[in-house]
Coordinates of N, CA, C and O in Angstrom, one line a residue:
M258 N 0.8 -1.2 0.0 CA 0.0 0.0 0.0 C 0.9 1.2 0.0 O 1.9 1.3 0.7
W259 N 0.4 2.2 -0.7 CA 1.0 3.5 -0.7 C -0.1 4.5 -0.3 O -1.1 4.5 -1.0
S260 N 0.1 5.3 0.7 CA -0.9 6.2 1.2 C -0.4 7.6 1.4 O 0.8 7.7 1.8
K261 N -1.1 8.6 1.1 CA -0.7 9.9 1.4 C -1.9 10.8 1.9 O -3.0 10.5 1.7
K262 N -1.5 11.8 2.6 CA -2.5 12.6 3.3 C -3.3 13.5 2.3 O -4.5 13.6 2.3
K263 N -2.6 14.0 1.3 CA -3.2 14.9 0.3 C -3.1 14.1 -1.1 O -2.1 14.2 -1.8
P264 N -4.1 13.4 -1.4 CA -4.0 12.5 -2.6 C -3.9 13.3 -3.9 O -4.6 14.3 -4.1
D265 N -3.1 12.8 -4.8 CA -3.0 13.3 -6.2 C -3.6 12.2 -7.0 O -4.0 11.1 -6.6
A266 N -3.6 12.4 -8.3 CA -4.1 11.4 -9.3 C -3.0 10.3 -9.3 O -1.8 10.6 -9.6
L267 N -3.3 9.1 -9.0 CA -2.3 8.0 -8.9 C -2.7 6.9 -9.9 O -3.9 6.7 -10.2
E268 N -1.7 6.2 -10.4 CA -1.9 5.1 -11.3 C -1.5 3.8 -10.6 O -0.5 3.8 -9.9
E269 N -2.2 2.7 -10.9 CA -1.7 1.4 -10.3 C -0.6 0.9 -11.2 O -0.6 1.1 -12.4
K270 N 0.4 0.4 -10.6 CA 1.6 -0.2 -11.3 C 1.7 -1.6 -10.9 O 2.0 -1.9 -9.8
G271 N 1.6 -2.5 -11.9 CA 1.8 -3.9 -11.6 C 0.9 -4.5 -10.6 O -0.3 -4.2 -10.7
D272 N 1.4 -5.2 -9.6 CA 0.5 -5.8 -8.6 C 0.5 -4.9 -7.3 O 0.2 -5.4 -6.3
M273 N 0.9 -3.6 -7.4 CA 0.9 -2.8 -6.2 C -0.5 -2.2 -6.0 O -1.1 -1.7 -6.9
L274 N -0.9 -2.3 -4.8 CA -2.2 -1.6 -4.4 C -1.9 -0.2 -4.0 O -1.1 0.0 -3.1
I275 N -2.6 0.7 -4.6 CA -2.4 2.1 -4.2 C -3.7 2.6 -3.7 O -4.8 2.5 -4.3
L276 N -3.7 3.2 -2.5 CA -4.9 3.7 -1.8 C -4.6 5.1 -1.4 O -3.6 5.4 -0.8
E277 N -5.5 6.0 -1.9 CA -5.4 7.4 -1.5 C -6.1 7.6 -0.2 O -7.3 7.3 0.0
G278 N -5.4 8.2 0.8 CA -6.0 8.4 2.1 C -5.0 8.8 3.2 O -3.8 8.8 2.9
D279 N -5.5 9.1 4.3 CA -4.7 9.5 5.5 C -4.3 8.3 6.3 O -5.1 7.7 7.0
A280 N -3.0 7.9 6.2 CA -2.5 6.7 6.9 C -2.5 6.8 8.4 O -2.3 5.8 9.1
T281 N -2.8 8.0 8.9 CA -2.8 8.1 10.4 C -4.2 7.7 10.9 O -4.4 7.6 12.1
R282 N -5.1 7.4 10.0 CA -6.5 7.0 10.4 C -6.6 5.5 10.4 O -6.2 4.8 9.5
D283 N -7.1 4.9 11.5 CA -7.3 3.5 11.7 C -8.1 2.8 10.6 O -7.7 1.7 10.1
E284 N -9.1 3.5 10.1 CA -10.0 2.9 9.1 C -9.3 2.7 7.8 O -9.5 1.8 7.1
I285 N -8.3 3.6 7.5 CA -7.5 3.5 6.3 C -6.6 2.3 6.4 O -6.5 1.5 5.5
L286 N -5.9 2.2 7.6 CA -5.0 1.1 7.8 C -5.8 -0.3 7.7 O -5.3 -1.2 7.1
R287 N -7.0 -0.3 8.3 CA -7.8 -1.5 8.2 C -8.2 -1.8 6.8 O -8.3 -3.0 6.4
E288 N -8.6 -0.8 6.0 CA -9.0 -0.9 4.7 C -8.0 -1.6 3.8 O -8.3 -2.4 2.9
V289 N -6.7 -1.4 4.1 CA -5.6 -2.0 3.3 C -5.2 -3.3 3.9 O -4.3 -3.9 3.3
G290 N -5.8 -3.8 4.9 CA -5.5 -5.1 5.5 C -4.3 -5.1 6.4 O -3.5 -6.0 6.4
I291 N -4.2 -4.1 7.3 CA -3.1 -4.0 8.2 C -3.0 -5.2 9.1 O -1.9 -5.6 9.5
E292 N -4.1 -5.8 9.4 CA -4.1 -7.0 10.3 C -3.4 -8.2 9.7 O -2.8 -9.0 10.4
K293 N -3.3 -8.2 8.3 CA -2.7 -9.4 7.7 C -1.3 -9.0 7.1 O -0.6 -9.8 6.6
A294 N -0.9 -7.7 7.2 CA 0.3 -7.2 6.6 C 1.5 -7.8 7.3 O 1.5 -8.1 8.5
K295 N 2.6 -7.9 6.6 CA 3.9 -8.3 7.2 C 4.8 -7.2 7.6 O 5.5 -7.2 8.5
G296 N 4.6 -6.1 6.9 CA 5.5 -4.9 7.1 C 4.8 -3.6 6.8 O 3.9 -3.6 6.0
L297 N 5.3 -2.5 7.4 CA 4.8 -1.2 7.1 C 6.0 -0.2 7.2 O 6.9 -0.3 8.1
I298 N 6.1 0.7 6.2 CA 7.1 1.7 6.2 C 6.4 3.1 6.3 O 5.5 3.4 5.5
S299 N 6.7 3.8 7.3 CA 6.0 5.1 7.5 C 7.0 6.2 7.3 O 8.0 6.4 8.1
V300 N 6.8 7.0 6.3 CA 7.7 8.1 5.9 C 6.9 9.4 5.7 O 7.2 10.1 4.7
L301 N 6.0 9.7 6.6 CA 5.2 10.9 6.4 C 6.1 12.1 6.8 O 7.1 12.0 7.3
P302 N 5.6 13.3 6.4 CA 6.5 14.5 6.5 C 6.9 14.9 7.9 O 8.0 15.4 8.1
T303 N 6.1 14.6 9.0 CA 6.5 15.0 10.3 C 6.7 13.7 11.2 O 6.1 12.7 11.0
D304 N 7.5 13.9 12.3 CA 7.7 12.8 13.2 C 6.4 12.5 14.0 O 6.2 11.4 14.3
A305 N 5.6 13.6 14.2 CA 4.4 13.4 14.9 C 3.4 12.5 14.2 O 2.8 11.6 14.7
E306 N 3.4 12.7 12.8 CA 2.5 11.8 12.0 C 3.0 10.4 11.9 O 2.3 9.4 12.0
N307 N 4.3 10.2 11.8 CA 4.9 8.9 11.8 C 4.7 8.2 13.1 O 4.4 7.0 13.2
L308 N 4.8 8.9 14.2 CA 4.5 8.4 15.6 C 3.1 7.9 15.7 O 2.9 6.8 16.2
F309 N 2.2 8.7 15.1 CA 0.8 8.3 15.2 C 0.5 7.0 14.4 O -0.2 6.1 14.8
V310 N 1.1 6.9 13.2 CA 1.0 5.7 12.3 C 1.5 4.5 13.0 O 0.9 3.4 13.0
V311 N 2.7 4.7 13.6 CA 3.4 3.5 14.3 C 2.5 3.0 15.5 O 2.3 1.8 15.6
L312 N 2.0 3.9 16.3 CA 1.1 3.6 17.4 C -0.1 2.8 16.9 O -0.5 1.8 17.5
S313 N -0.8 3.4 15.9 CA -2.0 2.7 15.4 C -1.7 1.4 14.8 O -2.4 0.4 15.1
A314 N -0.7 1.3 14.0 CA -0.4 0.1 13.3 C 0.0 -1.0 14.3 O -0.4 -2.2 14.1
R315 N 0.8 -0.7 15.3 CA 1.3 -1.7 16.2 C 0.1 -2.2 17.0 O 0.0 -3.4 17.3
E316 N -0.9 -1.4 17.4 CA -2.0 -1.8 18.1 C -2.9 -2.7 17.2 O -3.4 -3.7 17.7
L317 N -3.0 -2.4 15.9 CA -3.8 -3.2 15.0 C -3.2 -4.5 14.6 O -3.9 -5.5 14.3
N318 N -1.8 -4.6 14.6 CA -1.1 -5.8 14.3 C 0.2 -5.9 15.1 O 1.2 -5.4 14.7
P319 N 0.1 -6.6 16.2 CA 1.3 -6.7 17.1 C 2.5 -7.4 16.4 O 3.7 -7.2 16.8
K320 N 2.3 -8.2 15.3 CA 3.4 -8.9 14.7 C 4.0 -8.2 13.5 O 4.9 -8.6 12.9
L321 N 3.5 -7.0 13.2 CA 3.9 -6.2 12.1 C 5.3 -5.7 12.2 O 5.7 -5.3 13.3
F322 N 6.1 -5.8 11.1 CA 7.5 -5.3 11.1 C 7.4 -3.8 10.6 O 7.0 -3.6 9.5
I323 N 7.7 -2.9 11.5 CA 7.5 -1.5 11.2 C 8.8 -0.7 11.1 O 9.7 -0.8 12.0
V324 N 9.0 0.0 10.0 CA 10.1 0.9 9.8 C 9.6 2.3 9.7 O 8.7 2.6 8.9
A325 N 10.2 3.2 10.4 CA 9.7 4.6 10.4 C 10.8 5.6 10.2 O 12.0 5.3 10.6
R326 N 10.5 6.7 9.6 CA 11.5 7.8 9.4 C 11.5 8.7 10.5 O 10.4 9.1 11.0
A327 N 12.7 9.1 11.0 CA 12.8 10.2 12.0 C 13.5 11.4 11.4 O 14.5 11.2 10.8
G328 N 12.9 12.6 11.7 CA 13.5 13.8 11.1 C 14.3 14.5 12.2 O 15.4 15.1 11.9
E329 N 13.8 14.6 13.4 CA 14.4 15.4 14.4 C 15.2 14.5 15.4 O 14.9 13.4 15.6
E330 N 16.2 15.1 16.0 CA 17.0 14.4 17.0 C 16.1 14.1 18.2 O 15.3 14.9 18.7
G331 N 16.2 12.9 18.7 CA 15.4 12.5 19.8 C 14.1 11.8 19.4 O 13.5 11.1 20.3
S332 N 13.7 11.9 18.2 CA 12.5 11.2 17.8 C 12.7 9.7 17.6 O 11.7 9.0 17.7
E333 N 13.9 9.3 17.4 CA 14.2 7.8 17.2 C 13.7 7.0 18.4 O 13.0 6.0 18.2
Q334 N 14.0 7.4 19.6 CA 13.6 6.7 20.8 C 12.1 6.7 21.0 O 11.5 5.7 21.4
K335 N 11.5 7.8 20.7 CA 10.0 7.9 20.8 C 9.3 6.9 19.8 O 8.4 6.2 20.2
L336 N 9.8 6.9 18.6 CA 9.3 6.0 17.6 C 9.5 4.5 18.0 O 8.6 3.7 17.8
M337 N 10.6 4.2 18.6 CA 10.9 2.8 19.0 C 10.0 2.5 20.2 O 9.4 1.4 20.2
R338 N 9.8 3.4 21.1 CA 8.9 3.1 22.2 C 7.4 3.0 21.8 O 6.7 2.2 22.4
A339 N 7.1 3.6 20.7 CA 5.7 3.6 20.1 C 5.5 2.2 19.4 O 4.4 1.9 19.2
G340 N 6.6 1.5 19.1 CA 6.4 0.2 18.4 C 7.2 0.0 17.1 O 7.0 -1.1 16.5
A341 N 8.0 1.0 16.7 CA 8.8 0.7 15.5 C 9.9 -0.3 15.7 O 10.5 -0.2 16.8
D342 N 10.1 -1.2 14.8 CA 11.2 -2.1 14.9 C 12.5 -1.5 14.5 O 13.6 -1.8 15.0
R343 N 12.4 -0.6 13.5 CA 13.6 0.1 13.0 C 13.2 1.5 12.7 O 12.1 1.8 12.3
V344 N 14.2 2.4 13.0 CA 14.0 3.9 12.7 C 15.1 4.3 11.9 O 16.3 4.1 12.2
V345 N 14.8 5.0 10.8 CA 15.9 5.5 9.9 C 15.8 7.0 9.9 O 14.8 7.6 9.7
S346 N 17.0 7.6 10.1 CA 17.1 9.1 10.0 C 17.9 9.4 8.7 O 19.1 9.3 8.7
P347 N 17.2 9.9 7.7 CA 17.9 10.2 6.4 C 19.0 11.3 6.6 O 20.0 11.2 5.9
Y348 N 18.8 12.2 7.5 CA 19.9 13.2 7.7 C 21.1 12.6 8.4 O 22.2 13.0 8.0
H349 N 20.9 11.7 9.3 CA 22.1 11.1 10.0 C 22.8 10.2 9.0 O 24.0 10.2 8.9
I350 N 22.0 9.4 8.2 CA 22.6 8.5 7.2 C 23.3 9.3 6.1 O 24.4 9.0 5.7
G351 N 22.7 10.4 5.7 CA 23.3 11.3 4.7 C 24.6 11.9 5.2 O 25.6 11.9 4.5
G352 N 24.7 12.3 6.4 CA 25.9 12.9 7.0 C 27.0 11.8 7.1 O 28.2 12.1 6.7
L353 N 26.7 10.6 7.5 CA 27.7 9.5 7.6 C 28.2 9.2 6.2 O 29.4 9.0 6.0
R354 N 27.3 9.2 5.2 CA 27.7 8.9 3.8 C 28.6 9.9 3.3 O 29.6 9.6 2.7
I355 N 28.4 11.2 3.5 CA 29.3 12.2 3.1 C 30.6 12.1 3.7 O 31.7 12.2 3.1
A356 N 30.6 11.9 5.1 CA 31.9 11.7 5.8 C 32.7 10.5 5.2 O 33.9 10.6 5.0
H357 N 32.0 9.4 5.1 CA 32.7 8.2 4.6 C 33.2 8.3 3.1 O 34.2 7.8 2.8
T358 N 32.5 9.1 2.3 CA 32.9 9.3 1.0 C 34.2 10.1 0.9 O 35.1 9.8 0.1
V359 N 34.4 11.0 1.9 CA 35.7 11.7 2.0 C 36.8 10.8 2.6 O 37.9 10.8 2.1
L360 N 36.4 10.1 3.7 CA 37.4 9.4 4.5 C 37.7 8.0 3.9 O 38.9 7.5 4.0
K361 N 36.7 7.3 3.4 CA 36.9 6.0 2.9 C 36.2 5.8 1.6 O 35.3 5.0 1.4
P362 N 36.7 6.5 0.5 CA 36.0 6.4 -0.8 C 36.0 5.1 -1.4 O 35.0 4.7 -2.0
A363 N 37.0 4.3 -1.3 CA 37.0 2.9 -1.9 C 36.0 2.0 -1.2 O 35.3 1.2 -1.9
V364 N 35.8 2.2 0.1 CA 34.8 1.4 0.8 C 33.4 1.8 0.3 O 32.5 0.9 0.1
V365 N 33.1 3.1 0.2 CA 31.8 3.5 -0.2 C 31.6 3.0 -1.7 O 30.5 2.6 -2.0
D366 N 32.6 3.1 -2.5 CA 32.4 2.6 -3.9 C 32.1 1.2 -3.9 O 31.2 0.7 -4.7
F367 N 32.7 0.4 -3.1 CA 32.5 -1.1 -3.0 C 31.0 -1.4 -2.6 O 30.3 -2.2 -3.2
I368 N 30.6 -0.7 -1.5 CA 29.3 -0.9 -1.0 C 28.2 -0.5 -2.0 O 27.2 -1.2 -2.2
E369 N 28.4 0.6 -2.7 CA 27.5 1.0 -3.7 C 27.4 0.0 -4.8 O 26.4 -0.3 -5.3
F370 N 28.6 -0.5 -5.2 CA 28.7 -1.5 -6.3 C 28.0 -2.8 -5.9 O 27.2 -3.4 -6.7
A371 N 28.1 -3.2 -4.6 CA 27.6 -4.5 -4.2 C 26.1 -4.4 -3.9 O 25.4 -5.4 -3.9
T372 N 25.6 -3.2 -3.6 CA 24.2 -3.1 -3.2 C 23.3 -2.4 -4.2 O 22.1 -2.3 -4.1
K373 N 23.9 -1.9 -5.3 CA 23.1 -1.1 -6.3 C 22.1 -2.0 -7.0 O 22.5 -3.1 -7.5
S374 N 20.9 -1.6 -7.0 CA 19.8 -2.4 -7.7 C 20.1 -2.4 -9.2 O 20.5 -1.4 -9.8
G375 N 20.0 -3.6 -9.8 CA 20.2 -3.7 -11.3 C 21.7 -4.1 -11.6 O 22.0 -4.3 -12.8
N376 N 22.5 -4.1 -10.6 CA 23.9 -4.5 -10.8 C 23.9 -6.0 -11.2 O 23.5 -6.9 -10.5
I377 N 24.4 -6.3 -12.5 CA 24.3 -7.6 -13.0 C 25.6 -8.5 -12.6 O 25.6 -9.7 -12.7
D378 N 26.6 -7.8 -12.1 CA 27.8 -8.5 -11.7 C 27.8 -9.0 -10.3 O 28.2 -10.2 -10.0
L379 N 27.3 -8.2 -9.3 CA 27.5 -8.5 -7.9 C 26.3 -8.0 -7.1 O 25.8 -6.9 -7.4
Q380 N 25.8 -8.7 -6.2 CA 24.7 -8.3 -5.3 C 25.0 -8.8 -3.9 O 25.7 -9.8 -3.7
M381 N 24.5 -8.0 -2.9 CA 24.5 -8.5 -1.5 C 23.1 -8.8 -1.2 O 22.1 -8.1 -1.5
E382 N 22.9 -10.0 -0.6 CA 21.5 -10.5 -0.3 C 21.5 -11.2 1.0 O 22.5 -11.6 1.6
E383 N 20.3 -11.2 1.6 CA 20.1 -11.9 2.9 C 19.2 -13.1 2.6 O 18.2 -13.0 1.9
I384 N 19.7 -14.3 3.0 CA 19.0 -15.6 2.6 C 18.8 -16.3 3.9 O 19.8 -16.7 4.6
T385 N 17.5 -16.6 4.3 CA 17.2 -17.3 5.5 C 17.1 -18.8 5.2 O 16.4 -19.2 4.3
V386 N 17.9 -19.6 6.0 CA 17.9 -21.1 5.8 C 16.6 -21.7 6.4 O 16.4 -21.5 7.6
Q387 N 15.9 -22.4 5.6 CA 14.6 -23.0 6.0 C 14.8 -24.3 6.7 O 15.9 -24.9 6.6
E388 N 13.8 -24.8 7.4 CA 13.9 -26.0 8.2 C 14.3 -27.2 7.3 O 15.0 -28.1 7.7
D389 N 13.7 -27.2 6.1 CA 13.9 -28.4 5.2 C 15.1 -28.2 4.3 O 15.3 -29.0 3.3
S390 N 16.0 -27.2 4.5 CA 17.1 -26.9 3.7 C 18.2 -28.0 3.8 O 18.5 -28.5 4.9
K391 N 18.8 -28.3 2.7 CA 20.0 -29.3 2.7 C 21.2 -28.6 3.3 O 22.2 -29.3 3.6
L392 N 21.2 -27.3 3.5 CA 22.3 -26.6 4.1 C 22.4 -26.8 5.6 O 23.5 -26.7 6.2
A393 N 21.2 -27.0 6.2 CA 21.1 -27.1 7.7 C 22.0 -28.2 8.2 O 21.9 -29.4 7.8
G394 N 22.9 -27.9 9.1 CA 23.7 -28.9 9.7 C 25.1 -29.1 9.1 O 26.0 -29.7 9.6
L395 N 25.3 -28.4 7.9 CA 26.6 -28.5 7.2 C 27.4 -27.2 7.6 O 26.9 -26.2 7.9
T396 N 28.8 -27.4 7.5 CA 29.6 -26.3 7.7 C 29.7 -25.5 6.3 O 29.3 -26.0 5.3
L397 N 30.2 -24.3 6.4 CA 30.4 -23.5 5.2 C 31.3 -24.2 4.2 O 31.0 -24.2 2.9
D398 N 32.3 -24.9 4.7 CA 33.1 -25.7 3.8 C 32.4 -26.9 3.1 O 32.5 -27.1 1.9
E399 N 31.6 -27.6 4.0 CA 30.9 -28.8 3.5 C 29.9 -28.5 2.4 O 29.7 -29.3 1.5
C400 N 29.2 -27.4 2.5 CA 28.2 -27.1 1.6 C 28.7 -26.4 0.3 O 28.0 -26.3 -0.7
G401 N 30.0 -26.0 0.2 CA 30.6 -25.6 -1.0 C 30.1 -24.2 -1.5 O 30.3 -23.9 -2.7
I402 N 29.6 -23.4 -0.6 CA 29.1 -22.1 -1.1 C 30.2 -21.3 -1.7 O 30.0 -20.7 -2.8
G403 N 31.3 -21.2 -1.0 CA 32.4 -20.4 -1.6 C 33.1 -21.1 -2.7 O 33.4 -20.5 -3.7
R404 N 33.4 -22.4 -2.5 CA 34.2 -23.1 -3.5 C 33.5 -23.3 -4.8 O 34.0 -23.1 -5.9
E405 N 32.2 -23.7 -4.7 CA 31.5 -24.1 -6.0 C 30.6 -22.9 -6.5 O 30.5 -22.8 -7.8
L406 N 30.1 -22.0 -5.7 CA 29.3 -20.9 -6.2 C 30.1 -19.6 -6.2 O 29.6 -18.6 -6.9
G407 N 31.2 -19.5 -5.6 CA 32.0 -18.3 -5.6 C 31.3 -17.2 -4.7 O 31.5 -16.0 -4.9
I408 N 30.5 -17.6 -3.8 CA 29.8 -16.6 -2.9 C 30.5 -16.4 -1.6 O 31.0 -17.4 -1.0
I409 N 30.6 -15.2 -1.2 CA 31.2 -14.9 0.1 C 30.1 -14.7 1.1 O 29.2 -13.9 0.9
I410 N 30.2 -15.4 2.2 CA 29.3 -15.2 3.3 C 29.9 -14.2 4.2 O 30.9 -14.5 5.0
V411 N 29.4 -13.0 4.2 CA 29.9 -11.9 5.0 C 29.6 -12.0 6.5 O 30.4 -11.7 7.3
A412 N 28.4 -12.5 6.8 CA 28.0 -12.6 8.1 C 26.8 -13.6 8.2 O 26.2 -13.9 7.2
I413 N 26.6 -14.1 9.4 CA 25.4 -15.0 9.7 C 24.6 -14.4 10.8 O 25.2 -14.2 11.9
K414 N 23.4 -14.1 10.6 CA 22.5 -13.5 11.6 C 21.7 -14.7 12.2 O 21.0 -15.4 11.5
K415 N 21.8 -14.9 13.5 CA 21.1 -15.9 14.2 C 19.7 -15.5 14.5 O 19.3 -14.3 14.5
P416 N 18.8 -16.5 14.7 CA 17.4 -16.1 15.0 C 17.2 -15.2 16.2 O 16.2 -14.5 16.3
T417 N 18.2 -15.3 17.1 CA 18.1 -14.4 18.3 C 18.5 -13.0 18.0 O 18.3 -12.1 18.8
G418 N 19.0 -12.7 16.8 CA 19.4 -11.4 16.4 C 20.9 -11.2 16.4 O 21.4 -10.2 16.0
D419 N 21.6 -12.1 17.1 CA 23.1 -12.0 17.1 C 23.7 -12.1 15.7 O 23.2 -12.9 14.9
M420 N 24.7 -11.3 15.5 CA 25.3 -11.3 14.2 C 26.8 -11.8 14.3 O 27.5 -11.3 15.1
R421 N 27.1 -12.8 13.5 CA 28.5 -13.3 13.5 C 29.1 -12.9 12.2 O 28.8 -13.4 11.1
F422 N 30.1 -12.0 12.3 CA 30.7 -11.4 11.1 C 31.9 -12.3 10.7 O 32.6 -12.9 11.5
N423 N 32.2 -12.4 9.4 CA 33.3 -13.1 8.8 C 33.4 -14.5 9.4 O 34.4 -14.9 10.0
P424 N 32.3 -15.4 9.2 CA 32.4 -16.7 9.7 C 33.5 -17.5 9.0 O 33.8 -17.3 7.8
T425 N 34.0 -18.5 9.7 CA 35.1 -19.3 9.1 C 34.5 -20.5 8.4 O 33.3 -20.8 8.4
F426 N 35.3 -21.2 7.6 CA 34.8 -22.4 6.9 C 34.3 -23.5 7.7 O 33.6 -24.4 7.3
R427 N 34.7 -23.5 9.0 CA 34.2 -24.5 10.0 C 32.8 -24.1 10.6 O 32.3 -24.9 11.3
T428 N 32.3 -22.9 10.3 CA 31.1 -22.5 10.9 C 29.9 -23.3 10.4 O 29.8 -23.5 9.2
T429 N 29.1 -23.8 11.3 CA 27.9 -24.7 10.9 C 26.7 -23.8 10.7 O 26.4 -22.9 11.5
I430 N 26.0 -24.1 9.6 CA 24.8 -23.4 9.2 C 23.6 -24.1 9.9 O 23.6 -25.4 9.8
K431 N 22.7 -23.4 10.5 CA 21.6 -24.0 11.1 C 20.3 -23.4 10.6 O 20.3 -22.3 10.0
A432 N 19.2 -24.2 10.6 CA 17.9 -23.7 10.2 C 17.6 -22.4 11.0 O 17.8 -22.4 12.2
G433 N 17.1 -21.4 10.3 CA 16.7 -20.2 10.9 C 17.8 -19.1 10.8 O 17.6 -17.9 11.0
D434 N 19.0 -19.6 10.5 CA 20.1 -18.6 10.2 C 19.8 -17.8 9.0 O 19.3 -18.3 8.0
T435 N 20.2 -16.5 9.0 CA 20.2 -15.7 7.8 C 21.6 -15.4 7.3 O 22.4 -14.9 8.1
L436 N 21.9 -15.9 6.1 CA 23.2 -15.7 5.5 C 23.2 -14.3 4.8 O 22.4 -14.0 4.0
I437 N 24.2 -13.5 5.2 CA 24.4 -12.3 4.5 C 25.5 -12.6 3.4 O 26.6 -12.8 3.7
A438 N 25.0 -12.7 2.1 CA 25.9 -13.3 1.1 C 26.2 -12.2 0.0 O 25.3 -11.4 -0.3
L439 N 27.4 -12.4 -0.6 CA 27.8 -11.5 -1.6 C 28.3 -12.3 -2.8 O 29.1 -13.2 -2.7
G440 N 27.6 -12.1 -4.0 CA 28.0 -12.9 -5.1 C 27.2 -12.5 -6.4 O 26.4 -11.5 -6.3
E441 N 27.4 -13.3 -7.4 CA 26.6 -13.0 -8.7 C 25.2 -13.4 -8.4 O 24.8 -14.3 -7.7
I442 N 24.3 -12.6 -9.1 CA 22.8 -12.8 -8.9 C 22.4 -14.3 -9.2 O 21.7 -14.9 -8.4
S443 N 22.9 -14.8 -10.3 CA 22.5 -16.2 -10.7 C 22.9 -17.2 -9.6 O 22.2 -18.1 -9.3
K444 N 24.1 -17.0 -9.0 CA 24.6 -17.9 -8.0 C 23.8 -17.7 -6.7 O 23.6 -18.7 -5.9
L445 N 23.4 -16.5 -6.4 CA 22.6 -16.2 -5.2 C 21.3 -16.9 -5.3 O 20.7 -17.4 -4.3
K446 N 20.7 -17.0 -6.5 CA 19.4 -17.7 -6.7 C 19.6 -19.2 -6.5 O 18.8 -19.8 -5.9
T447 N 20.8 -19.7 -6.9 CA 21.1 -21.1 -6.6 C 21.2 -21.3 -5.1 O 20.7 -22.3 -4.5
L448 N 21.8 -20.4 -4.4 CA 21.9 -20.5 -2.9 C 20.5 -20.4 -2.3 O 20.3 -21.1 -1.3
E449 N 19.6 -19.6 -2.8 CA 18.3 -19.5 -2.3 C 17.6 -20.8 -2.4 O 16.9 -21.3 -1.5
D450 N 17.8 -21.5 -3.5 CA 17.2 -22.8 -3.7 C 17.8 -23.8 -2.7 O 17.0 -24.6 -2.1
M451 N 19.1 -23.8 -2.5 CA 19.7 -24.6 -1.5 C 19.2 -24.4 -0.1 O 19.1 -25.3 0.7
A452 N 18.9 -23.1 0.2 CA 18.4 -22.7 1.5 C 16.9 -23.1 1.7 O 16.4 -22.9 2.8
G453 N 16.3 -23.6 0.6 CA 14.9 -24.0 0.7 C 13.9 -22.9 0.6 O 12.7 -23.1 0.9
I454 N 14.3 -21.8 0.0 CA 13.4 -20.7 -0.2 C 12.5 -21.0 -1.5 O 13.0 -21.2 -2.6
K455 N 11.2 -20.9 -1.3 CA 10.2 -21.2 -2.4 C 10.0 -19.8 -3.1 O 9.7 -18.8 -2.4
R456 N 10.0 -19.8 -4.4 CA 9.6 -18.6 -5.1 C 8.2 -18.7 -5.7 O 7.7 -19.7 -6.0

């Protein structure tokens, strides 16, 4: 769903549902099926509006994954207390990006290259290992991700949220682990198949 307070003429694109309305109103959230939704991104113009959306959405769907934008300093904690799972501050991120571009230009170039949408050579992806995956119980060496697919596992995120960076070839993959992988798109799709991800 895409919702805005002051609707303009909108067109439907592909399978995207577009609803014109005020996302701070419960009836609008219900109309788009907030109770069944998996995620919500709130990027309204003010922190107060985003706070209101987060509070309403969290009450209507306690399992919802919510990402909200914070504009002012101090708003991040309020949005988290209101129920946001993640809060993004474009100004903070922009400032860090500018500083890193000056101090670590090669690192920024690499990250942009690895994460740019449409990059046919290299992508960074997160792949969650399913219960029925043939990867579960194998070490990184045994499954041949690096040797046969040429994929680098940058990190493994555990179901608890713990992140293990730069895992060794002896690291065992378990069901529920999320692999942060870097490689060619076609190889990453093969890894998704190995992880048991259904498309």
